[in-house]
Amino acid sequence: MERKTAFIYTGGTVFEEYVIEKPEAGDLIIAADAGYLTAKKMGVTPDILLGDFDTLGVENIPEGIECLRVPAEKNDTDTQLAVQVAIERGAKEIVIVGGLSGRLDHTLSTLAILENLWERKEGRIYATLTDGKNRVRFLRNSGTILPRSQYRFFSLIAADPLVKGITLEGCKYPLKNGRISRRNQWAVSNEITGNCALVEIKRGGVWVIESMD
């Protein structure tokens, strides 16, 4: 059976009380290694537990959950492997909970996952990365509406050498047909002034980051 949405719980700091994305009946739930502890804190029982378990510890693997154990020496991170499993199980949308703190290399790797999912030749998969206090999505040559929410600030971080045709409306610092570059990331700490903000990108890719503080 195809699952529309997959939730992937990872390690790192998660502000559980602020995470508004919750799995519903029929969603696929995957815990990547110590992400099992994240899911457990949030009252979520994974369908699949995946990883090399260098963080969770083999002795802490629970019974009664499908377990996919991989070697510690591998090319992909546990989060990348969890994304692959989610796609294989039919996910059309992915929510990654965690992965925004701790080791910077892992954080950057996880941000790249969002871009990769958007660019998939086999079909785009919409993905969100959140730790409760921050929420990240990727856009290329597209737009989105950001409703007023718990997130006070939003920023655009260029993924390409140059991003063109940026329009921002409904915010403290509006923009019309602007541009940002990877070397000059100045579109940071904007604020929604109305019920929502409009973000449009004509050419290029950006990470749209919403933050509480």
PDB file of C-alpha atoms in Angstrom:
ATOM      1  CA  MET A   1       0.000   0.000   0.000  1.00  0.00           C
ATOM      2  CA  GLU A   2       1.336   3.409  -0.958  1.00  0.00           C
ATOM      3  CA  ARG A   3       1.756   5.901   1.851  1.00  0.00           C
ATOM      4  CA  LYS A   4       1.231   9.547   1.051  1.00  0.00           C
ATOM      5  CA  THR A   5       3.389  10.982   3.843  1.00  0.00           C
ATOM      6  CA  ALA A   6       6.410   9.580   5.641  1.00  0.00           C
ATOM      7  CA  PHE A   7       7.686  10.943   8.954  1.00  0.00           C
ATOM      8  CA  ILE A   8      11.371  10.395   9.643  1.00  0.00           C
ATOM      9  CA  TYR A   9      12.583  10.972  13.200  1.00  0.00           C
ATOM     10  CA  THR A  10      16.300  11.615  13.582  1.00  0.00           C
ATOM     11  CA  GLY A  11      18.751  12.395  16.353  1.00  0.00           C
ATOM     12  CA  GLY A  12      19.732  15.833  17.620  1.00  0.00           C
ATOM     13  CA  THR A  13      17.852  18.352  19.705  1.00  0.00           C
ATOM     14  CA  VAL A  14      14.123  18.547  19.057  1.00  0.00           C
ATOM     15  CA  PHE A  15      11.778  20.961  20.795  1.00  0.00           C
ATOM     16  CA  GLU A  16       8.908  18.515  20.970  1.00  0.00           C
ATOM     17  CA  GLU A  17       6.368  20.985  22.344  1.00  0.00           C
ATOM     18  CA  TYR A  18       6.723  23.190  19.253  1.00  0.00           C
ATOM     19  CA  VAL A  19       6.598  20.549  16.533  1.00  0.00           C
ATOM     20  CA  ILE A  20       3.240  21.025  14.803  1.00  0.00           C
ATOM     21  CA  GLU A  21       3.742  18.361  12.129  1.00  0.00           C
ATOM     22  CA  LYS A  22       2.163  15.151  13.424  1.00  0.00           C
ATOM     23  CA  PRO A  23       1.683  11.796  11.690  1.00  0.00           C
ATOM     24  CA  GLU A  24      -1.848  10.693  10.906  1.00  0.00           C
ATOM     25  CA  ALA A  25      -3.342   7.256  10.471  1.00  0.00           C
ATOM     26  CA  GLY A  26      -1.819   5.578   7.432  1.00  0.00           C
ATOM     27  CA  ASP A  27       1.380   7.634   7.443  1.00  0.00           C
ATOM     28  CA  LEU A  28       4.679   5.782   7.400  1.00  0.00           C
ATOM     29  CA  ILE A  29       6.843   6.412  10.476  1.00  0.00           C
ATOM     30  CA  ILE A  30      10.581   5.745  10.353  1.00  0.00           C
ATOM     31  CA  ALA A  31      13.107   6.266  13.141  1.00  0.00           C
ATOM     32  CA  ALA A  32      16.732   6.721  12.075  1.00  0.00           C
ATOM     33  CA  ASP A  33      18.975   5.337  14.836  1.00  0.00           C
ATOM     34  CA  ALA A  34      18.628   7.589  17.925  1.00  0.00           C
ATOM     35  CA  GLY A  35      15.622   9.142  16.232  1.00  0.00           C
ATOM     36  CA  TYR A  36      13.782   6.339  17.987  1.00  0.00           C
ATOM     37  CA  LEU A  37      14.288   8.244  21.247  1.00  0.00           C
ATOM     38  CA  THR A  38      12.957  11.412  19.609  1.00  0.00           C
ATOM     39  CA  ALA A  39       9.843   9.584  18.434  1.00  0.00           C
ATOM     40  CA  LYS A  40       9.377   7.965  21.834  1.00  0.00           C
ATOM     41  CA  LYS A  41       9.504  11.348  23.600  1.00  0.00           C
ATOM     42  CA  MET A  42       6.799  12.590  21.251  1.00  0.00           C
ATOM     43  CA  GLY A  43       4.559   9.585  21.863  1.00  0.00           C
ATOM     44  CA  VAL A  44       5.091   8.192  18.372  1.00  0.00           C
ATOM     45  CA  THR A  45       5.677   4.507  17.646  1.00  0.00           C
ATOM     46  CA  PRO A  46       7.767   3.927  14.497  1.00  0.00           C
ATOM     47  CA  ASP A  47       6.829   1.372  11.870  1.00  0.00           C
ATOM     48  CA  ILE A  48      10.499   0.986  10.956  1.00  0.00           C
ATOM     49  CA  LEU A  49      13.718   1.422  12.930  1.00  0.00           C
ATOM     50  CA  LEU A  50      16.760   1.905  10.726  1.00  0.00           C
ATOM     51  CA  GLY A  51      20.475   2.565  11.190  1.00  0.00           C
ATOM     52  CA  ASP A  52      23.841   1.274  12.297  1.00  0.00           C
ATOM     53  CA  PHE A  53      22.762   1.994  15.902  1.00  0.00           C
ATOM     54  CA  ASP A  54      26.073   3.524  16.888  1.00  0.00           C
ATOM     55  CA  THR A  55      24.087   6.150  18.797  1.00  0.00           C
ATOM     56  CA  LEU A  56      21.018   4.273  20.030  1.00  0.00           C
ATOM     57  CA  GLY A  57      22.975   1.149  20.911  1.00  0.00           C
ATOM     58  CA  VAL A  58      22.091  -2.355  19.758  1.00  0.00           C
ATOM     59  CA  GLU A  59      20.996  -3.268  23.274  1.00  0.00           C
ATOM     60  CA  ASN A  60      18.266  -0.594  23.079  1.00  0.00           C
ATOM     61  CA  ILE A  61      16.604  -1.855  19.924  1.00  0.00           C
ATOM     62  CA  PRO A  62      12.955  -2.513  20.849  1.00  0.00           C
ATOM     63  CA  GLU A  63      11.084  -5.662  19.955  1.00  0.00           C
ATOM     64  CA  GLY A  64       8.059  -5.742  17.704  1.00  0.00           C
ATOM     65  CA  ILE A  65       9.280  -3.069  15.238  1.00  0.00           C
ATOM     66  CA  GLU A  66      10.642  -3.766  11.769  1.00  0.00           C
ATOM     67  CA  CYS A  67      14.386  -3.261  12.090  1.00  0.00           C
ATOM     68  CA  LEU A  68      16.710  -2.508   9.176  1.00  0.00           C
ATOM     69  CA  ARG A  69      20.284  -2.682  10.418  1.00  0.00           C
ATOM     70  CA  VAL A  70      23.069  -1.344   8.192  1.00  0.00           C
ATOM     71  CA  PRO A  71      26.878  -1.393   8.556  1.00  0.00           C
ATOM     72  CA  ALA A  72      28.535   1.470  10.395  1.00  0.00           C
ATOM     73  CA  GLU A  73      30.917   1.913   7.461  1.00  0.00           C
ATOM     74  CA  LYS A  74      28.635   3.033   4.640  1.00  0.00           C
ATOM     75  CA  ASN A  75      28.293   5.786   2.047  1.00  0.00           C
ATOM     76  CA  ASP A  76      24.950   7.230   3.201  1.00  0.00           C
ATOM     77  CA  THR A  77      23.901   8.700   6.529  1.00  0.00           C
ATOM     78  CA  ASP A  78      21.113   7.013   8.462  1.00  0.00           C
ATOM     79  CA  THR A  79      18.803   9.879   7.492  1.00  0.00           C
ATOM     80  CA  GLN A  80      19.602   9.462   3.806  1.00  0.00           C
ATOM     81  CA  LEU A  81      18.885   5.738   4.076  1.00  0.00           C
ATOM     82  CA  ALA A  82      15.599   6.462   5.858  1.00  0.00           C
ATOM     83  CA  VAL A  83      14.593   8.756   2.993  1.00  0.00           C
ATOM     84  CA  GLN A  84      15.375   5.999   0.485  1.00  0.00           C
ATOM     85  CA  VAL A  85      13.218   3.542   2.422  1.00  0.00           C
ATOM     86  CA  ALA A  86      10.383   6.069   2.605  1.00  0.00           C
ATOM     87  CA  ILE A  87      10.462   6.495  -1.177  1.00  0.00           C
ATOM     88  CA  GLU A  88      10.580   2.737  -1.725  1.00  0.00           C
ATOM     89  CA  ARG A  89       7.518   2.384   0.505  1.00  0.00           C
ATOM     90  CA  GLY A  90       5.577   4.883  -1.624  1.00  0.00           C
ATOM     91  CA  ALA A  91       5.940   8.212   0.178  1.00  0.00           C
ATOM     92  CA  LYS A  92       5.007  11.291  -1.866  1.00  0.00           C
ATOM     93  CA  GLU A  93       5.778  13.729   0.925  1.00  0.00           C
ATOM     94  CA  ILE A  94       8.399  13.517   3.676  1.00  0.00           C
ATOM     95  CA  VAL A  95       8.659  15.265   7.036  1.00  0.00           C
ATOM     96  CA  ILE A  96      12.028  14.986   8.784  1.00  0.00           C
ATOM     97  CA  VAL A  97      11.905  15.721  12.510  1.00  0.00           C
ATOM     98  CA  GLY A  98      15.295  16.610  13.987  1.00  0.00           C
ATOM     99  CA  GLY A  99      18.595  16.890  12.153  1.00  0.00           C
ATOM    100  CA  LEU A 100      19.137  20.615  12.767  1.00  0.00           C
ATOM    101  CA  SER A 101      21.587  20.497  15.647  1.00  0.00           C
ATOM    102  CA  GLY A 102      24.648  18.603  16.760  1.00  0.00           C
ATOM    103  CA  ARG A 103      27.175  17.854  14.025  1.00  0.00           C
ATOM    104  CA  LEU A 104      27.229  20.545  11.360  1.00  0.00           C
ATOM    105  CA  ASP A 105      28.217  18.096   8.626  1.00  0.00           C
ATOM    106  CA  HIS A 106      25.104  16.044   9.299  1.00  0.00           C
ATOM    107  CA  THR A 107      22.939  19.183   9.288  1.00  0.00           C
ATOM    108  CA  LEU A 108      24.311  20.304   5.915  1.00  0.00           C
ATOM    109  CA  SER A 109      23.853  16.798   4.557  1.00  0.00           C
ATOM    110  CA  THR A 110      20.221  16.808   5.668  1.00  0.00           C
ATOM    111  CA  LEU A 111      19.612  20.217   4.074  1.00  0.00           C
ATOM    112  CA  ALA A 112      20.952  18.764   0.819  1.00  0.00           C
ATOM    113  CA  ILE A 113      18.344  15.999   1.074  1.00  0.00           C
ATOM    114  CA  LEU A 114      15.592  18.617   0.694  1.00  0.00           C
ATOM    115  CA  GLU A 115      17.156  19.877  -2.530  1.00  0.00           C
ATOM    116  CA  ASN A 116      17.655  16.358  -3.839  1.00  0.00           C
ATOM    117  CA  LEU A 117      14.027  15.430  -3.205  1.00  0.00           C
ATOM    118  CA  TRP A 118      12.833  18.516  -5.097  1.00  0.00           C
ATOM    119  CA  GLU A 119      15.100  17.717  -8.071  1.00  0.00           C
ATOM    120  CA  ARG A 120      14.297  13.988  -8.390  1.00  0.00           C
ATOM    121  CA  LYS A 121      14.013  12.874 -12.016  1.00  0.00           C
ATOM    122  CA  GLU A 122      11.566  10.177 -10.939  1.00  0.00           C
ATOM    123  CA  GLY A 123       9.173  12.799  -9.565  1.00  0.00           C
ATOM    124  CA  ARG A 124       9.347  15.588  -7.032  1.00  0.00           C
ATOM    125  CA  ILE A 125       8.791  14.771  -3.386  1.00  0.00           C
ATOM    126  CA  TYR A 126       7.815  17.637  -1.119  1.00  0.00           C
ATOM    127  CA  ALA A 127       9.866  17.636   2.047  1.00  0.00           C
ATOM    128  CA  THR A 128       9.971  19.560   5.301  1.00  0.00           C
ATOM    129  CA  LEU A 129      12.702  19.579   7.940  1.00  0.00           C
ATOM    130  CA  THR A 130      11.795  20.730  11.451  1.00  0.00           C
ATOM    131  CA  ASP A 131      13.046  20.721  15.021  1.00  0.00           C
ATOM    132  CA  GLY A 132      10.071  22.698  16.352  1.00  0.00           C
ATOM    133  CA  LYS A 133      11.891  26.026  16.552  1.00  0.00           C
ATOM    134  CA  ASN A 134      12.969  25.950  12.905  1.00  0.00           C
ATOM    135  CA  ARG A 135      11.301  24.685   9.751  1.00  0.00           C
ATOM    136  CA  VAL A 136      13.030  24.357   6.382  1.00  0.00           C
ATOM    137  CA  ARG A 137      11.806  23.717   2.836  1.00  0.00           C
ATOM    138  CA  PHE A 138      13.472  23.902  -0.565  1.00  0.00           C
ATOM    139  CA  LEU A 139      12.162  25.744  -3.626  1.00  0.00           C
ATOM    140  CA  ARG A 140      13.427  26.090  -7.164  1.00  0.00           C
ATOM    141  CA  ASN A 141      11.767  28.260  -9.824  1.00  0.00           C
ATOM    142  CA  SER A 142       8.630  28.205  -7.745  1.00  0.00           C
ATOM    143  CA  GLY A 143       6.753  29.924  -4.934  1.00  0.00           C
ATOM    144  CA  THR A 144       5.008  29.318  -1.663  1.00  0.00           C
ATOM    145  CA  ILE A 145       2.783  31.024   0.874  1.00  0.00           C
ATOM    146  CA  LEU A 146       3.999  31.265   4.460  1.00  0.00           C
ATOM    147  CA  PRO A 147       1.069  31.658   6.863  1.00  0.00           C
ATOM    148  CA  ARG A 148       1.547  33.577  10.094  1.00  0.00           C
ATOM    149  CA  SER A 149       2.471  31.000  12.713  1.00  0.00           C
ATOM    150  CA  GLN A 150       4.722  30.344  15.673  1.00  0.00           C
ATOM    151  CA  TYR A 151       7.701  31.232  13.480  1.00  0.00           C
ATOM    152  CA  ARG A 152       8.583  34.904  13.836  1.00  0.00           C
ATOM    153  CA  PHE A 153      11.276  35.099  11.157  1.00  0.00           C
ATOM    154  CA  PHE A 154      11.833  33.690   7.700  1.00  0.00           C
ATOM    155  CA  SER A 155      14.944  33.723   5.551  1.00  0.00           C
ATOM    156  CA  LEU A 156      15.938  32.732   2.034  1.00  0.00           C
ATOM    157  CA  ILE A 157      19.317  31.051   1.678  1.00  0.00           C
ATOM    158  CA  ALA A 158      20.592  30.755  -1.895  1.00  0.00           C
ATOM    159  CA  ALA A 159      21.592  27.273  -3.014  1.00  0.00           C
ATOM    160  CA  ASP A 160      22.864  28.475  -6.409  1.00  0.00           C
ATOM    161  CA  PRO A 161      25.579  30.979  -7.326  1.00  0.00           C
ATOM    162  CA  LEU A 162      22.809  33.438  -8.266  1.00  0.00           C
ATOM    163  CA  VAL A 163      19.060  33.382  -7.602  1.00  0.00           C
ATOM    164  CA  LYS A 164      16.957  35.816  -9.664  1.00  0.00           C
ATOM    165  CA  GLY A 165      13.434  37.174  -9.797  1.00  0.00           C
ATOM    166  CA  ILE A 166      12.698  37.048  -6.079  1.00  0.00           C
ATOM    167  CA  THR A 167       9.410  38.601  -4.991  1.00  0.00           C
ATOM    168  CA  LEU A 168       8.401  38.878  -1.347  1.00  0.00           C
ATOM    169  CA  GLU A 169       5.042  40.279  -0.264  1.00  0.00           C
ATOM    170  CA  GLY A 170       3.237  40.562   3.068  1.00  0.00           C
ATOM    171  CA  CYS A 171       6.453  40.988   5.008  1.00  0.00           C
ATOM    172  CA  LYS A 172       8.507  43.655   6.775  1.00  0.00           C
ATOM    173  CA  TYR A 173      11.091  43.734   3.981  1.00  0.00           C
ATOM    174  CA  PRO A 174       9.236  43.286   0.665  1.00  0.00           C
ATOM    175  CA  LEU A 175      11.129  42.631  -2.530  1.00  0.00           C
ATOM    176  CA  LYS A 176      10.275  42.870  -6.228  1.00  0.00           C
ATOM    177  CA  ASN A 177      12.320  41.011  -8.824  1.00  0.00           C
ATOM    178  CA  GLY A 178      15.348  40.926  -6.525  1.00  0.00           C
ATOM    179  CA  ARG A 179      18.341  38.649  -6.472  1.00  0.00           C
ATOM    180  CA  ILE A 180      20.609  36.992  -3.942  1.00  0.00           C
ATOM    181  CA  SER A 181      23.788  35.008  -4.356  1.00  0.00           C
ATOM    182  CA  ARG A 182      25.425  32.149  -2.526  1.00  0.00           C
ATOM    183  CA  ARG A 183      28.276  34.461  -1.562  1.00  0.00           C
ATOM    184  CA  ASN A 184      25.983  37.249  -0.370  1.00  0.00           C
ATOM    185  CA  GLN A 185      23.222  35.751   1.781  1.00  0.00           C
ATOM    186  CA  TRP A 186      21.433  38.953   2.781  1.00  0.00           C
ATOM    187  CA  ALA A 187      17.770  37.814   2.655  1.00  0.00           C
ATOM    188  CA  VAL A 188      17.794  36.855   6.326  1.00  0.00           C
ATOM    189  CA  SER A 189      15.455  37.580   9.290  1.00  0.00           C
ATOM    190  CA  ASN A 190      12.410  38.879   7.425  1.00  0.00           C
ATOM    191  CA  GLU A 191       9.070  38.990   9.256  1.00  0.00           C
ATOM    192  CA  ILE A 192       5.486  38.332   8.205  1.00  0.00           C
ATOM    193  CA  THR A 193       3.346  41.455   8.716  1.00  0.00           C
ATOM    194  CA  GLY A 194      -0.035  40.192   7.562  1.00  0.00           C
ATOM    195  CA  ASN A 195      -1.836  36.874   7.682  1.00  0.00           C
ATOM    196  CA  CYS A 196       0.734  35.369   5.341  1.00  0.00           C
ATOM    197  CA  ALA A 197       3.749  36.152   3.176  1.00  0.00           C
ATOM    198  CA  LEU A 198       4.200  35.334  -0.498  1.00  0.00           C
ATOM    199  CA  VAL A 199       7.545  34.007  -1.713  1.00  0.00           C
ATOM    200  CA  GLU A 200       8.228  33.665  -5.444  1.00  0.00           C
ATOM    201  CA  ILE A 201      11.442  32.571  -7.141  1.00  0.00           C
ATOM    202  CA  LYS A 202      11.725  32.882 -10.931  1.00  0.00           C
ATOM    203  CA  ARG A 203      15.162  31.381 -11.375  1.00  0.00           C
ATOM    204  CA  GLY A 204      17.248  29.449  -8.902  1.00  0.00           C
ATOM    205  CA  GLY A 205      16.999  27.401  -5.742  1.00  0.00           C
ATOM    206  CA  VAL A 206      16.680  28.519  -2.137  1.00  0.00           C
ATOM    207  CA  TRP A 207      16.128  27.072   1.279  1.00  0.00           C
ATOM    208  CA  VAL A 208      13.185  28.793   2.934  1.00  0.00           C
ATOM    209  CA  ILE A 209      13.881  28.796   6.667  1.00  0.00           C
ATOM    210  CA  GLU A 210      11.292  29.769   9.268  1.00  0.00           C
ATOM    211  CA  SER A 211      12.575  30.416  12.804  1.00  0.00           C
ATOM    212  CA  MET A 212      11.038  31.198  16.172  1.00  0.00           C
ATOM    213  CA  ASP A 213      13.925  33.254  17.544  1.00  0.00           C
TER     214      ASP A 213
END
